[in-house]
Amino acid sequence: MAEGSITTIIRKIVFKAEPYLPQVPKPKKKIPLPTRLLWCGVALLIYMIMGQTPLFGATAPQFDFLAFARVIFASQQGTLVELGIGPIVTAGLLMQLLRGSDILKFDFKKPEERGIFQTATKIVTYIVIVAESIVYATAVYGPGVTEPYFLYVMIGQLMAASIIIMFLDELIQKGWGLGSGISLFIMAGVAQQILWSMFSPLPAGDGGTIGIIPYIGQSIMGGDLSNILFRSNQLPSIFGLCLTAGILLILVFTQGMKIEIPIVSTKYRGFSAVYPIKLMYVSNIPVILASALTANAVFIFQMLWANMNPRNNNFFMNFVAQFDPTSPSTPIGGIIYYITPPRGLDVAALDPMRAVGYILFMIGIVVVFGRLWVELGGLSPKSAAQNLLDADVQIPGFRRSNAPVEALLNKYIPSVTIIGSMILGLLAGVSDVLGVFGSGIGILLMVDILINYYTQLVREQVEVVMPRLGALLGRK
């Protein structure tokens, strides 16, 4: 089927379905910043309450099938946010990849085209919500359900909760809040994990508390400080706290590194600024894609192992994946063993080659996805040059046309893509191996989201004077 015909079919579906789709209306006028921040707080409060509300009729499964993606999906096992933002992220990523690969052709310069694309994404989100709710409830909670009625109730709960989350995200993105609900929920989830690791008063397996701060107090009162630097079983420690602080500082420092290209406005005489090309040009999307791919590979081979090689006596399957029969979530051999992180310094010390192999794997796969995302995500030198021209600005000393501007950007963007991806892969790999609070991918996401919020606050001020330039400077 031709690409154009696919886009035409989607337009027809959108025109027929749009009148029946409930949606959050846009505010009639721009809402003051304090009010928008208040709406963000309300949405976050609702999400956190849902994250503490257990699924009715659910029994605790023996294995957490979404453990690999809890940070990315901002989800909590056994609660209304079991699926978290997973359906929204999956649908949005799918549509962006289809658009970036030119399978779907929409002209985002036209507001009506952007509206059609957003509505199509919303329809896909509904489809993903229904599919994931049915599959997940059936596969995870279905075996423990004695009455079919409870299974239907759980599917309904997952669907309803996911739709509420979708509307919370839409509420923030439509202008009632600031940024996006997805970013807000991820940031809150990671921050919650970090605070839990620091201050949790609940007892841990070593006789102390989970949180490192109360554990230090316990150790001082007990007169035994021998175990506060390192703790077994991946429990929070002084080493983990210092490592987390160090990774945060490195991320903030590298996020501020950029190449600044001078630009001048063709509409506002005398106005000049800079177009920043960040060292972390690709942001954290390649890390998310790499983590999702790895986690799905682990999940698939886990299912194959359970059905084909539960005793680890199949030569071919042993080469690909081996798991501990007493703990099916723990890989003990095969390729899968080397592409999953040995979390914690004590675990990494038992097999240093696995730790090194995982870090090198993360660097390589993040570089691959980084280069892919630059092309598919509209961040290539060609796309960036067109964005500059569309914003009515030009680079001094260069003709106002695509070719010379693209040639200039081509000197920088491919290089920062590879270097930035290598740094992200290295930080994510090292952080996961050494056991930072909130996980390596979680720390990367949180810092990136916080910096994006700061950028949006700056853009709010710039857009008051020059709307189009403000939107441009707000891009990554």
Short mmCIF file of C-alpha atoms in Angstrom, two decimals:
data_model
loop_
_atom_site.label_atom_id
_atom_site.label_comp_id
_atom_site.label_asym_id
_atom_site.label_seq_id
_atom_site.Cartn_x
_atom_site.Cartn_y
_atom_site.Cartn_z
CA MET A 1 0.00 0.00 0.00
CA ALA A 2 1.38 3.40 -0.93
CA GLU A 3 2.50 5.76 1.83
CA GLY A 4 0.12 8.49 0.70
CA SER A 5 -2.83 6.11 0.82
CA ILE A 6 -2.01 5.13 4.44
CA THR A 7 -2.04 8.79 5.44
CA THR A 8 -5.32 9.30 3.57
CA ILE A 9 -6.93 6.34 5.35
CA ILE A 10 -5.83 7.72 8.72
CA ARG A 11 -7.31 11.12 7.85
CA LYS A 12 -10.65 9.50 7.01
CA ILE A 13 -10.65 7.51 10.26
CA VAL A 14 -9.86 10.65 12.25
CA PHE A 15 -12.64 12.67 10.60
CA LYS A 16 -15.20 9.94 11.40
CA ALA A 17 -14.01 9.19 14.94
CA GLU A 18 -13.11 12.68 16.20
CA PRO A 19 -16.68 13.79 17.07
CA TYR A 20 -17.03 10.80 19.40
CA LEU A 21 -13.66 11.12 21.17
CA PRO A 22 -13.82 12.85 24.58
CA GLN A 23 -11.02 15.34 25.04
CA VAL A 24 -9.79 18.06 27.36
CA PRO A 25 -10.62 21.50 25.90
CA LYS A 26 -7.85 24.03 25.44
CA PRO A 27 -8.02 27.12 27.69
CA LYS A 28 -9.59 30.11 25.93
CA LYS A 29 -6.68 32.31 26.97
CA LYS A 30 -3.17 31.70 28.24
CA ILE A 31 -3.25 30.72 31.91
CA PRO A 32 -0.84 32.43 34.35
CA LEU A 33 2.21 30.39 35.29
CA PRO A 34 1.27 29.93 39.01
CA THR A 35 -2.12 28.51 37.98
CA ARG A 36 -0.49 26.14 35.50
CA LEU A 37 1.91 24.91 38.18
CA LEU A 38 -1.10 24.35 40.47
CA TRP A 39 -2.78 22.20 37.81
CA CYS A 40 0.46 20.20 37.52
CA GLY A 41 0.33 19.60 41.26
CA VAL A 42 -3.30 18.45 41.11
CA ALA A 43 -2.57 16.02 38.27
CA LEU A 44 0.46 14.65 40.11
CA LEU A 45 -1.54 14.22 43.32
CA ILE A 46 -4.23 12.23 41.49
CA TYR A 47 -1.57 10.05 39.87
CA MET A 48 0.16 9.36 43.20
CA ILE A 49 -3.15 8.46 44.88
CA MET A 50 -3.85 6.01 42.06
CA GLY A 51 -0.34 4.61 42.59
CA GLN A 52 -1.26 3.73 46.18
CA THR A 53 -4.70 2.27 45.34
CA PRO A 54 -4.52 -1.54 44.93
CA LEU A 55 -6.26 -3.34 42.10
CA PHE A 56 -9.48 -4.87 43.37
CA GLY A 57 -9.42 -8.66 43.23
CA ALA A 58 -5.73 -8.91 42.33
CA THR A 59 -3.40 -11.39 44.01
CA ALA A 60 0.34 -10.72 44.16
CA PRO A 61 2.02 -12.43 41.17
CA GLN A 62 5.17 -14.48 41.75
CA PHE A 63 7.11 -12.43 39.20
CA ASP A 64 6.96 -8.77 38.16
CA PHE A 65 6.85 -8.89 34.35
CA LEU A 66 7.24 -5.10 34.07
CA ALA A 67 10.10 -4.76 36.56
CA PHE A 68 12.45 -3.83 33.70
CA ALA A 69 10.27 -0.85 32.72
CA ARG A 70 8.83 0.48 35.99
CA VAL A 71 10.98 3.62 35.84
CA ILE A 72 10.26 4.33 32.16
CA PHE A 73 6.52 3.72 32.59
CA ALA A 74 6.23 5.39 36.03
CA SER A 75 4.16 2.42 37.19
CA GLN A 76 3.53 0.56 40.46
CA GLN A 77 2.86 -3.18 40.61
CA GLY A 78 -0.53 -4.23 41.93
CA THR A 79 -2.03 -0.72 41.80
CA LEU A 80 -4.26 1.25 39.44
CA VAL A 81 -1.10 2.54 37.73
CA GLU A 82 0.05 -1.02 36.96
CA LEU A 83 0.53 -0.03 33.31
CA GLY A 84 1.51 3.55 34.13
CA ILE A 85 2.22 5.72 31.11
CA GLY A 86 3.19 2.63 29.07
CA PRO A 87 0.26 2.76 26.62
CA ILE A 88 0.76 6.51 26.01
CA VAL A 89 4.50 6.13 25.46
CA THR A 90 4.05 3.08 23.20
CA ALA A 91 1.42 4.74 21.01
CA GLY A 92 3.30 8.05 20.80
CA LEU A 93 6.60 6.38 19.96
CA LEU A 94 4.96 4.25 17.28
CA MET A 95 3.35 7.27 15.61
CA GLN A 96 6.54 9.33 15.79
CA LEU A 97 8.57 6.52 14.20
CA LEU A 98 5.99 6.15 11.42
CA ARG A 99 6.09 9.88 10.77
CA GLY A 100 9.88 10.10 11.02
CA SER A 101 10.29 7.30 8.49
CA ASP A 102 7.87 9.11 6.11
CA ILE A 103 5.35 6.26 6.20
CA LEU A 104 2.90 8.84 7.51
CA LYS A 105 3.09 12.22 5.79
CA PHE A 106 1.80 15.18 7.80
CA ASP A 107 2.79 18.82 7.33
CA PHE A 108 3.23 20.10 10.89
CA LYS A 109 3.45 23.68 9.65
CA LYS A 110 -0.33 23.52 9.26
CA PRO A 111 -2.30 23.49 12.55
CA GLU A 112 -5.01 21.27 11.08
CA GLU A 113 -2.40 18.65 10.09
CA ARG A 114 -0.94 18.67 13.60
CA GLY A 115 -4.47 18.23 14.98
CA ILE A 116 -5.13 15.22 12.75
CA PHE A 117 -1.86 13.61 13.84
CA GLN A 118 -2.63 14.21 17.54
CA THR A 119 -6.10 12.75 17.19
CA ALA A 120 -4.71 9.72 15.34
CA THR A 121 -2.20 9.23 18.15
CA LYS A 122 -5.04 9.38 20.67
CA ILE A 123 -6.99 6.69 18.78
CA VAL A 124 -3.89 4.47 18.71
CA THR A 125 -3.48 5.08 22.45
CA TYR A 126 -7.01 3.79 23.09
CA ILE A 127 -6.22 0.67 21.05
CA VAL A 128 -2.97 0.07 22.97
CA ILE A 129 -4.74 0.60 26.31
CA VAL A 130 -7.34 -2.05 25.49
CA ALA A 131 -4.74 -4.52 24.14
CA GLU A 132 -2.27 -4.10 27.02
CA SER A 133 -4.99 -4.27 29.68
CA ILE A 134 -6.39 -7.55 28.31
CA VAL A 135 -3.00 -9.18 27.71
CA TYR A 136 -1.45 -8.09 30.99
CA ALA A 137 -4.43 -8.92 33.19
CA THR A 138 -4.84 -12.33 31.54
CA ALA A 139 -1.14 -13.27 31.58
CA VAL A 140 -0.20 -11.92 35.02
CA TYR A 141 -3.32 -12.11 37.17
CA GLY A 142 -5.40 -14.57 35.16
CA PRO A 143 -3.81 -17.78 36.54
CA GLY A 144 -4.64 -16.75 40.11
CA VAL A 145 -8.25 -15.79 39.42
CA THR A 146 -10.89 -18.34 40.40
CA GLU A 147 -13.87 -16.45 38.98
CA PRO A 148 -13.90 -14.96 35.45
CA TYR A 149 -15.81 -12.02 36.90
CA PHE A 150 -12.71 -10.82 38.78
CA LEU A 151 -10.62 -11.00 35.61
CA TYR A 152 -13.10 -8.76 33.77
CA VAL A 153 -13.08 -6.36 36.72
CA MET A 154 -9.29 -6.15 36.64
CA ILE A 155 -9.26 -5.53 32.89
CA GLY A 156 -11.83 -2.77 33.41
CA GLN A 157 -9.75 -1.22 36.20
CA LEU A 158 -6.57 -1.20 34.09
CA MET A 159 -8.40 0.33 31.13
CA ALA A 160 -10.16 2.99 33.21
CA ALA A 161 -6.98 3.95 35.08
CA SER A 162 -4.97 4.20 31.85
CA ILE A 163 -7.63 6.43 30.27
CA ILE A 164 -7.58 8.71 33.34
CA ILE A 165 -3.78 8.93 33.06
CA MET A 166 -4.13 9.80 29.37
CA PHE A 167 -6.51 12.65 30.24
CA LEU A 168 -4.18 13.91 32.99
CA ASP A 169 -1.36 14.05 30.45
CA GLU A 170 -3.66 15.78 27.93
CA LEU A 171 -4.75 18.29 30.59
CA ILE A 172 -1.16 19.39 31.14
CA GLN A 173 -0.16 19.38 27.47
CA LYS A 174 -3.22 21.36 26.33
CA GLY A 175 -1.98 24.39 28.28
CA TRP A 176 -3.62 23.95 31.67
CA GLY A 177 -0.28 22.80 33.05
CA LEU A 178 3.39 23.07 32.11
CA GLY A 179 5.29 20.53 30.03
CA SER A 180 3.74 17.07 29.81
CA GLY A 181 2.16 14.68 32.25
CA ILE A 182 4.44 11.87 31.07
CA SER A 183 7.58 13.78 32.09
CA LEU A 184 6.01 14.90 35.35
CA PHE A 185 5.01 11.38 36.38
CA ILE A 186 8.40 9.88 35.47
CA MET A 187 10.25 12.60 37.39
CA ALA A 188 8.04 12.13 40.46
CA GLY A 189 8.51 8.35 40.38
CA VAL A 190 12.31 8.57 40.22
CA ALA A 191 12.40 11.26 42.93
CA GLN A 192 10.21 9.03 45.10
CA GLN A 193 12.64 6.12 44.68
CA ILE A 194 15.60 8.33 45.60
CA LEU A 195 13.86 9.74 48.68
CA TRP A 196 12.81 6.21 49.70
CA SER A 197 16.41 5.00 49.45
CA MET A 198 17.53 7.93 51.59
CA PHE A 199 14.84 8.21 54.29
CA SER A 200 12.76 4.99 54.42
CA PRO A 201 12.33 3.89 58.08
CA LEU A 202 11.14 0.37 57.17
CA PRO A 203 13.33 -2.56 58.27
CA ALA A 204 15.73 -4.15 55.79
CA GLY A 205 17.22 -7.62 55.56
CA ASP A 206 20.46 -6.68 57.37
CA GLY A 207 18.75 -5.67 60.60
CA GLY A 208 18.77 -1.93 59.86
CA THR A 209 16.42 0.40 58.00
CA ILE A 210 16.15 0.62 54.23
CA GLY A 211 16.90 4.36 54.12
CA ILE A 212 20.58 5.22 54.42
CA ILE A 213 20.02 8.33 56.58
CA PRO A 214 18.15 6.53 59.43
CA TYR A 215 20.56 3.60 59.01
CA ILE A 216 23.50 5.93 59.70
CA GLY A 217 21.69 7.15 62.83
CA GLN A 218 21.14 3.54 63.93
CA SER A 219 24.80 2.70 63.33
CA ILE A 220 26.04 5.70 65.31
CA MET A 221 23.74 4.89 68.23
CA GLY A 222 24.82 1.25 68.14
CA GLY A 223 28.51 2.19 67.95
CA ASP A 224 29.09 0.11 64.77
CA LEU A 225 30.01 2.09 61.64
CA SER A 226 31.65 -0.78 59.76
CA ASN A 227 28.79 -1.38 57.32
CA ILE A 228 27.58 2.12 56.41
CA LEU A 229 29.96 2.55 53.44
CA PHE A 230 28.88 -0.66 51.68
CA ARG A 231 25.78 -2.80 52.33
CA SER A 232 24.87 -6.20 50.96
CA ASN A 233 21.77 -7.19 48.96
CA GLN A 234 21.82 -3.92 47.00
CA LEU A 235 20.62 -1.90 50.00
CA PRO A 236 21.23 1.88 50.01
CA SER A 237 24.68 2.81 51.32
CA ILE A 238 27.01 5.78 51.71
CA PHE A 239 28.78 4.65 48.54
CA GLY A 240 25.47 4.61 46.62
CA LEU A 241 24.55 8.06 47.97
CA CYS A 242 27.89 9.58 46.93
CA LEU A 243 27.71 7.83 43.55
CA THR A 244 24.19 9.18 42.95
CA ALA A 245 25.32 12.72 43.79
CA GLY A 246 28.33 12.36 41.49
CA ILE A 247 26.26 11.10 38.56
CA LEU A 248 23.81 13.97 39.05
CA LEU A 249 26.65 16.51 38.93
CA ILE A 250 28.15 14.92 35.80
CA LEU A 251 24.77 14.95 34.05
CA VAL A 252 24.09 18.58 34.93
CA PHE A 253 27.58 19.53 33.72
CA THR A 254 27.33 17.65 30.43
CA GLN A 255 23.80 18.94 29.78
CA GLY A 256 25.21 22.47 29.90
CA MET A 257 27.90 21.75 27.28
CA LYS A 258 26.92 23.01 23.85
CA ILE A 259 28.06 24.60 20.64
CA GLU A 260 26.48 28.01 20.03
CA ILE A 261 25.88 29.16 16.47
CA PRO A 262 25.07 32.87 16.12
CA ILE A 263 21.74 33.70 14.45
CA VAL A 264 19.97 36.92 13.55
CA SER A 265 16.31 37.58 12.90
CA THR A 266 15.13 38.48 9.41
CA LYS A 267 11.94 40.04 10.79
CA TYR A 268 13.20 41.95 13.83
CA ARG A 269 16.09 44.20 12.84
CA GLY A 270 18.97 44.26 15.27
CA PHE A 271 17.93 41.14 17.17
CA SER A 272 20.63 38.48 17.53
CA ALA A 273 20.85 35.26 19.53
CA VAL A 274 22.51 31.84 19.39
CA TYR A 275 21.27 28.46 18.22
CA PRO A 276 22.57 25.88 20.74
CA ILE A 277 23.63 22.38 19.68
CA LYS A 278 23.90 20.45 22.94
CA LEU A 279 26.46 17.76 23.60
CA MET A 280 23.46 15.65 24.69
CA TYR A 281 21.75 16.45 21.39
CA VAL A 282 19.79 13.19 21.26
CA SER A 283 18.50 13.58 24.82
CA ASN A 284 17.61 10.32 26.60
CA ILE A 285 15.44 8.77 23.88
CA PRO A 286 18.20 6.35 22.73
CA VAL A 287 18.69 5.13 26.32
CA ILE A 288 14.95 4.52 26.68
CA LEU A 289 14.82 2.63 23.38
CA ALA A 290 17.89 0.58 24.27
CA SER A 291 16.50 -0.28 27.70
CA ALA A 292 13.10 -1.21 26.28
CA LEU A 293 14.68 -3.42 23.59
CA THR A 294 16.89 -5.19 26.13
CA ALA A 295 14.04 -5.69 28.57
CA ASN A 296 11.76 -7.11 25.88
CA ALA A 297 14.52 -9.48 24.77
CA VAL A 298 14.88 -10.69 28.36
CA PHE A 299 11.11 -11.11 28.70
CA ILE A 300 10.76 -13.07 25.42
CA PHE A 301 13.66 -15.42 26.16
CA GLN A 302 12.39 -15.85 29.68
CA MET A 303 9.13 -17.18 28.28
CA LEU A 304 11.00 -19.43 25.82
CA TRP A 305 13.25 -20.72 28.61
CA ALA A 306 10.27 -21.53 30.84
CA ASN A 307 8.68 -23.62 28.07
CA MET A 308 11.72 -25.10 26.31
CA ASN A 309 14.63 -25.17 28.74
CA PRO A 310 13.49 -25.04 32.39
CA ARG A 311 16.35 -27.34 33.45
CA ASN A 312 19.05 -25.54 31.42
CA ASN A 313 19.86 -28.69 29.45
CA ASN A 314 19.19 -27.41 25.91
CA PHE A 315 22.52 -26.52 24.26
CA PHE A 316 21.13 -23.92 21.86
CA MET A 317 18.94 -22.24 24.48
CA ASN A 318 21.84 -22.24 26.96
CA PHE A 319 23.87 -20.24 24.46
CA VAL A 320 21.11 -17.60 24.31
CA ALA A 321 19.70 -17.58 27.84
CA GLN A 322 19.89 -19.47 31.12
CA PHE A 323 17.89 -18.56 34.22
CA ASP A 324 17.98 -19.68 37.83
CA PRO A 325 15.12 -22.23 38.22
CA THR A 326 14.58 -21.06 41.82
CA SER A 327 14.40 -17.40 40.72
CA PRO A 328 13.26 -17.15 37.08
CA SER A 329 13.96 -13.41 36.93
CA THR A 330 17.71 -13.96 37.45
CA PRO A 331 19.80 -14.78 34.33
CA ILE A 332 22.76 -17.04 35.04
CA GLY A 333 24.18 -17.62 31.55
CA GLY A 334 23.96 -17.03 27.81
CA ILE A 335 23.88 -13.78 25.86
CA ILE A 336 21.05 -12.46 28.04
CA TYR A 337 23.33 -12.76 31.07
CA TYR A 338 25.79 -10.26 29.59
CA ILE A 339 23.26 -7.68 28.41
CA THR A 340 21.57 -7.36 31.81
CA PRO A 341 23.23 -5.35 34.58
CA PRO A 342 24.78 -6.97 37.66
CA ARG A 343 23.15 -4.41 40.00
CA GLY A 344 25.32 -3.55 42.98
CA LEU A 345 29.06 -3.50 43.57
CA ASP A 346 29.01 -6.82 45.41
CA VAL A 347 27.26 -8.55 42.49
CA ALA A 348 29.58 -6.95 39.90
CA ALA A 349 32.65 -8.05 41.87
CA LEU A 350 31.60 -11.71 41.50
CA ASP A 351 31.85 -11.46 37.68
CA PRO A 352 33.75 -8.33 36.51
CA MET A 353 33.61 -9.46 32.86
CA ARG A 354 29.82 -9.34 32.95
CA ALA A 355 29.92 -5.79 34.32
CA VAL A 356 32.38 -4.65 31.65
CA GLY A 357 30.43 -6.46 28.92
CA TYR A 358 27.17 -4.82 29.97
CA ILE A 359 28.70 -1.33 29.99
CA LEU A 360 30.23 -1.83 26.52
CA PHE A 361 26.91 -3.22 25.27
CA MET A 362 25.05 -0.16 26.58
CA ILE A 363 27.50 2.22 24.93
CA GLY A 364 27.23 0.43 21.58
CA ILE A 365 23.46 0.07 21.47
CA VAL A 366 22.82 3.65 22.65
CA VAL A 367 25.09 4.95 19.87
CA VAL A 368 23.13 2.89 17.32
CA PHE A 369 19.78 4.18 18.59
CA GLY A 370 21.15 7.71 18.88
CA ARG A 371 22.04 7.85 15.19
CA LEU A 372 18.72 6.24 14.29
CA TRP A 373 16.73 8.72 16.39
CA VAL A 374 18.46 11.73 14.82
CA GLU A 375 17.18 10.64 11.43
CA LEU A 376 13.71 9.47 12.49
CA GLY A 377 13.06 12.15 15.11
CA GLY A 378 13.53 15.15 12.83
CA LEU A 379 16.89 16.15 14.38
CA SER A 380 19.12 15.65 11.34
CA PRO A 381 21.16 18.56 9.91
CA LYS A 382 18.63 18.85 7.06
CA SER A 383 15.66 19.10 9.44
CA ALA A 384 17.48 21.51 11.77
CA ALA A 385 18.39 23.78 8.83
CA GLN A 386 14.77 23.85 7.72
CA ASN A 387 13.66 24.69 11.26
CA LEU A 388 15.99 27.68 11.31
CA LEU A 389 14.63 28.98 8.04
CA ASP A 390 11.04 28.44 9.17
CA ALA A 391 11.74 30.50 12.30
CA ASP A 392 12.69 33.51 10.15
CA VAL A 393 16.32 33.55 11.27
CA GLN A 394 19.61 33.19 9.43
CA ILE A 395 23.27 32.57 10.26
CA PRO A 396 25.51 35.60 9.57
CA GLY A 397 27.82 34.97 6.63
CA PHE A 398 25.63 32.24 5.12
CA ARG A 399 23.00 32.51 2.42
CA ARG A 400 19.44 32.02 3.63
CA SER A 401 18.94 28.64 1.97
CA ASN A 402 19.04 25.03 3.09
CA ALA A 403 22.29 23.86 1.50
CA PRO A 404 24.86 26.14 3.22
CA VAL A 405 23.12 26.01 6.61
CA GLU A 406 22.82 22.22 6.40
CA ALA A 407 26.53 21.96 5.51
CA LEU A 408 27.43 24.00 8.60
CA LEU A 409 25.22 21.94 10.92
CA ASN A 410 26.59 18.74 9.39
CA LYS A 411 29.98 19.61 10.91
CA TYR A 412 28.58 19.39 14.42
CA ILE A 413 25.40 17.29 14.68
CA PRO A 414 26.84 13.88 13.64
CA SER A 415 29.77 14.34 16.04
CA VAL A 416 27.70 15.38 19.07
CA THR A 417 25.27 12.56 18.30
CA ILE A 418 27.98 9.90 18.61
CA ILE A 419 29.87 11.51 21.52
CA GLY A 420 26.70 12.34 23.46
CA SER A 421 25.31 8.82 22.92
CA MET A 422 28.57 7.27 24.14
CA ILE A 423 28.49 9.40 27.30
CA LEU A 424 24.83 8.54 27.96
CA GLY A 425 25.46 4.82 27.42
CA LEU A 426 28.52 4.92 29.70
CA LEU A 427 26.67 6.78 32.48
CA ALA A 428 23.61 4.52 32.24
CA GLY A 429 25.73 1.36 32.27
CA VAL A 430 28.03 2.41 35.12
CA SER A 431 25.10 3.73 37.18
CA ASP A 432 23.17 0.47 36.84
CA VAL A 433 26.20 -1.68 37.66
CA LEU A 434 27.26 0.32 40.71
CA GLY A 435 23.70 0.74 42.01
CA VAL A 436 22.74 4.43 42.11
CA PHE A 437 19.52 5.42 43.85
CA GLY A 438 16.60 5.41 41.42
CA SER A 439 18.53 3.31 38.82
CA GLY A 440 20.79 4.62 36.06
CA ILE A 441 18.04 5.18 33.50
CA GLY A 442 15.90 6.85 36.17
CA ILE A 443 18.62 9.38 37.07
CA LEU A 444 19.19 10.20 33.39
CA LEU A 445 15.48 10.76 32.82
CA MET A 446 14.99 12.89 35.93
CA VAL A 447 17.86 15.26 35.18
CA ASP A 448 16.81 15.61 31.55
CA ILE A 449 13.20 16.36 32.55
CA LEU A 450 14.23 18.93 35.17
CA ILE A 451 16.45 20.72 32.64
CA ASN A 452 13.61 20.65 30.10
CA TYR A 453 11.31 22.27 32.64
CA TYR A 454 13.89 24.99 33.23
CA THR A 455 14.17 25.50 29.46
CA GLN A 456 10.38 25.79 29.20
CA LEU A 457 10.32 28.46 31.90
CA VAL A 458 12.95 30.43 29.96
CA ARG A 459 10.99 29.93 26.73
CA GLU A 460 7.87 31.31 28.44
CA GLN A 461 9.68 34.62 28.79
CA VAL A 462 11.16 34.61 25.26
CA GLU A 463 7.83 33.81 23.60
CA VAL A 464 6.33 36.98 25.05
CA VAL A 465 8.58 38.97 22.69
CA MET A 466 9.21 36.57 19.77
CA PRO A 467 6.88 33.55 19.65
CA ARG A 468 8.52 31.72 16.74
CA LEU A 469 12.06 32.21 17.99
CA GLY A 470 11.01 31.17 21.49
CA ALA A 471 9.64 27.90 20.13
CA LEU A 472 12.87 27.33 18.20
CA LEU A 473 15.15 27.97 21.18
CA GLY A 474 13.03 25.60 23.24
CA ARG A 475 13.89 22.69 20.95
CA LYS A 476 16.52 20.19 21.99
#
